[in-house]
C-alpha positions as CSV (number, residue, x, y, z in Angstrom):
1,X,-7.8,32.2,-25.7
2,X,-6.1,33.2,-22.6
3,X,-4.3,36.4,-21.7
4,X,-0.5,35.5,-21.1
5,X,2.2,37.2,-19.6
6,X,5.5,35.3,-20.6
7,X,8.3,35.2,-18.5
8,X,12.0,34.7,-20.7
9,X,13.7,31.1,-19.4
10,X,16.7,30.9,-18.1
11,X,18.8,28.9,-19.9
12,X,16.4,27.5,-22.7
13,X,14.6,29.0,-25.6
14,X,11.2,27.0,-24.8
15,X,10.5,27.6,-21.1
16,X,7.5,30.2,-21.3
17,X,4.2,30.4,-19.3
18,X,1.9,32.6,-17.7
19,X,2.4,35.4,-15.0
20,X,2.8,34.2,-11.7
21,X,4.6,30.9,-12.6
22,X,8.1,30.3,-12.5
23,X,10.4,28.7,-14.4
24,X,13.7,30.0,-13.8
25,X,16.4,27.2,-13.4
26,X,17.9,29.0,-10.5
27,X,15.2,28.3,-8.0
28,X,16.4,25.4,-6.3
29,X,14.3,25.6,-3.0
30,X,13.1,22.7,-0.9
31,X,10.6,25.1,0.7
32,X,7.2,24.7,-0.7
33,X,5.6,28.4,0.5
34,X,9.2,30.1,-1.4
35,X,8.8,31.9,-4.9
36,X,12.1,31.9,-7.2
37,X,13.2,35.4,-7.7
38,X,11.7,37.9,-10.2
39,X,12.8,37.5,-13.4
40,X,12.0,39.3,-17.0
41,X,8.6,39.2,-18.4
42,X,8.0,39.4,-21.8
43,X,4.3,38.8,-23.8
44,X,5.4,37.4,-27.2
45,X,3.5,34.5,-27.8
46,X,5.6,31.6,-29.8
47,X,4.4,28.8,-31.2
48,X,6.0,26.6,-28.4
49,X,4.0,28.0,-26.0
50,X,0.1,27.7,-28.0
51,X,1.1,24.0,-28.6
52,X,1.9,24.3,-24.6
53,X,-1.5,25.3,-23.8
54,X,-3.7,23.0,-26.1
55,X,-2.0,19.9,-24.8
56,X,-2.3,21.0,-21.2
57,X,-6.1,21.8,-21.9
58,X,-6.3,17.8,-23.0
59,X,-4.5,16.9,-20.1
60,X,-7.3,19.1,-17.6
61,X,-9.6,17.5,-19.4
62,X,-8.2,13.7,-18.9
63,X,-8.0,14.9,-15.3
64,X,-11.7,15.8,-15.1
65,X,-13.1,12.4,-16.9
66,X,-11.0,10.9,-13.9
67,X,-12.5,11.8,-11.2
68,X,-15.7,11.2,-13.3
69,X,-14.6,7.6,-12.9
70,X,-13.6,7.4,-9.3
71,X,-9.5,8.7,-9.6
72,X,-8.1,11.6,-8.3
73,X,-7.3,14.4,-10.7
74,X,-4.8,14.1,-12.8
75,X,-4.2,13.5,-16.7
76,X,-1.3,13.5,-19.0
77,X,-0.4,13.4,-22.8
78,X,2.4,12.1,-24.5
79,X,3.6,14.0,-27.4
80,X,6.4,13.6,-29.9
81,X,9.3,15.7,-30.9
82,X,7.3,16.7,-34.1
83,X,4.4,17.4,-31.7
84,X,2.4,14.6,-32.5
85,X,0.1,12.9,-29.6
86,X,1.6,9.5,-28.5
87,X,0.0,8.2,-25.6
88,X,-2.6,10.0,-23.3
89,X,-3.9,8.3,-19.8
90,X,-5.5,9.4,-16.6
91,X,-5.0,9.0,-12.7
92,X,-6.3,5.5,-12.0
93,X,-5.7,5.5,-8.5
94,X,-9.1,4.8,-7.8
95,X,-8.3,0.5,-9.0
96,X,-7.1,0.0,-5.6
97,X,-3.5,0.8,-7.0
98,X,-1.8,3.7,-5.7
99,X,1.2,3.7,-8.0
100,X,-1.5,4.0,-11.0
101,X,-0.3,7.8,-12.0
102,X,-0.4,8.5,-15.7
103,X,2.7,10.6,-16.0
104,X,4.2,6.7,-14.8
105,X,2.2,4.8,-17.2
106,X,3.5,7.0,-20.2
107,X,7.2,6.7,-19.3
108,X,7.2,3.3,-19.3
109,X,5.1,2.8,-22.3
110,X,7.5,5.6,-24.3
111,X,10.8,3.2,-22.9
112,X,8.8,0.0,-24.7
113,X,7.9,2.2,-28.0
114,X,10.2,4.6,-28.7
115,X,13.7,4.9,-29.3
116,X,16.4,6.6,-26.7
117,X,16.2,9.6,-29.6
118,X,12.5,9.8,-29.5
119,X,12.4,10.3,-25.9
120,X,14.9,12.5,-25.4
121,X,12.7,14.4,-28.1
122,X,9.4,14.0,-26.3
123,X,7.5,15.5,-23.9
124,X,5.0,14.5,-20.7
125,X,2.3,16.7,-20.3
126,X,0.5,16.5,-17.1
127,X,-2.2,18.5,-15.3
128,X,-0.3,18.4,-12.2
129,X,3.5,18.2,-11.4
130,X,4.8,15.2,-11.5
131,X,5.0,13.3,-7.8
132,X,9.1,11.9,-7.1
133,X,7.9,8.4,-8.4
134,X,7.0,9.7,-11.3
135,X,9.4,12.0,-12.2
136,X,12.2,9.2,-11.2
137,X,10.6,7.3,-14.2
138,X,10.8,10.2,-16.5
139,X,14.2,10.8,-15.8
140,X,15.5,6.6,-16.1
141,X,13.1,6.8,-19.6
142,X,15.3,10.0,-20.9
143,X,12.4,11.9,-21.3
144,X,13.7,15.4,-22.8
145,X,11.1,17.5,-21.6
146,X,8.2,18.4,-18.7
147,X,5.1,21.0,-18.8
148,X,3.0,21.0,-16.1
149,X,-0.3,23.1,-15.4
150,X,-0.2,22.9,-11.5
151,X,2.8,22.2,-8.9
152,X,3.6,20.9,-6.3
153,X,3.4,23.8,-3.7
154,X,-0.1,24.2,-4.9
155,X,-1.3,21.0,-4.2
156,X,0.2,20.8,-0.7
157,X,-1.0,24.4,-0.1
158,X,-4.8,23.1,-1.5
159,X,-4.4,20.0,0.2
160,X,-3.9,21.8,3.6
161,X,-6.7,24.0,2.9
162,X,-9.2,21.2,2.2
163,X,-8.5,19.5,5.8
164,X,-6.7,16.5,3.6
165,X,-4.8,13.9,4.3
166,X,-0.6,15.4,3.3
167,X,1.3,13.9,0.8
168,X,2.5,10.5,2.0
169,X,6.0,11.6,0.9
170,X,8.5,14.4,1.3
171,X,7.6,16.6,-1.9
172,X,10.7,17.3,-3.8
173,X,10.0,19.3,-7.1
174,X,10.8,17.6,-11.1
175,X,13.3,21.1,-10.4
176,X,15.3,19.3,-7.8
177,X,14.7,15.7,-8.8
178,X,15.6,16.5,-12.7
179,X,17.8,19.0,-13.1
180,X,19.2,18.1,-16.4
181,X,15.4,18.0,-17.6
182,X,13.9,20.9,-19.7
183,X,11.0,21.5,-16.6
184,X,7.9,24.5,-17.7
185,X,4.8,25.3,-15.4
186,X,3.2,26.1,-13.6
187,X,0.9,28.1,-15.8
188,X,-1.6,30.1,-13.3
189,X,-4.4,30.3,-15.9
190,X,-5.7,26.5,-14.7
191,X,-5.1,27.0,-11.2
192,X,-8.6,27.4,-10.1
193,X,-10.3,24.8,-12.4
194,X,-7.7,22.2,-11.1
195,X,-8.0,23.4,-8.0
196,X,-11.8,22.8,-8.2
197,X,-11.7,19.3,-9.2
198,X,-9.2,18.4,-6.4
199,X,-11.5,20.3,-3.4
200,X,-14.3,17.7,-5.1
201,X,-11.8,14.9,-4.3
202,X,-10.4,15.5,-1.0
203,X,-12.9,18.4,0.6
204,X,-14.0,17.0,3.9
């Protein structure tokens, strides 16, 4: 059980996470090292926000039994409206493939198996914020929602520490790419074991 601060979301009833993360729809920054303004905190737990957490935990895990295999960390779950589990997959990067993400491989398997009313009901869980590929797919598969454990700015930021190799791409947030998309994270209570598993990836 984790201690939780709560922030209120701006302009949705479901957008919740842990102190230190921000989700408030006005932060529209390209800059990776800005914050979004405060915003009120509140430390009512819902429902919403337990599911939230147990799916994100799977998705850590998924990310830790890939780099087990030989992928970079990263692991998603697909979960339904009614908050049943769809479709879970891991970063498979490691195949030779680097288009092998998992947040891409569930978008296209939720456009072959579900209906446009199921997606738009759905949700991607991922253990780290969805790269512009992949968050381009969630938007063409009408995907309703995204909940992410880690961002973007904290990859780049680890990334740099490590000595690794940057992103091959610009970074653009799922905030900027999707801005018609329910977006939560990150949640700051699986910073440092995510972080962990990427410093055993890329640490030179």
């Amino acid at each position: 059980m984790y201690h939780i601060m709560i922030h209120d979301s701006i302009g949705s009833g479901r957008g919740h996470r842990f102190e230190g993360s921000c989700n408030d729809q006005r932060c529209r920054t390209t800059d990776a090292r800005e914050t979004c303004e405060a915003v009120p905190r509140r430390t009512v737990m819902t429902e919403s926000d337990a599911a939230d957490i147990t799916h994100l935990r799977r998705c850590v895990e998924l990310a830790r039994e890939a780099v087990e295999t030989g992928n970079r960390p990263f692991g998603s779950v697909l979960v339904s409206g009614a908050g049943e589990i769809l479709k879970e997959d891991h970063n498979r990067t490691g195949s030779g493939d680097p288009t092998a993400h998992p947040e891409l491989a569930l978008a296209r398997w939720a456009a072959l198996n579900l209906s446009k009313a199921e997606r738009a009901a759905a949700t991607i869980y991922t253990s780290g914020e969805h790269c512009p590929m992949c968050a381009a797919a969630h938007g063409w598969c009408g995907i309703g929602r995204a909940v992410f454990a880690t961002s973007t700015p904290q990859l780049i930021a680890w990334l740099e520490e490590f000595g690794a190799p940057p992103l091959p791409y610009k970074p653009v947030t799922m905030r900027e790419l999707l801005p018609h998309v329910e977006i939560v994270g990150p949640f700051e209570a699986f910073a440092a074991e995510i972080k962990a598993m990427h410093e055993r990836v890329h640490r030179r």
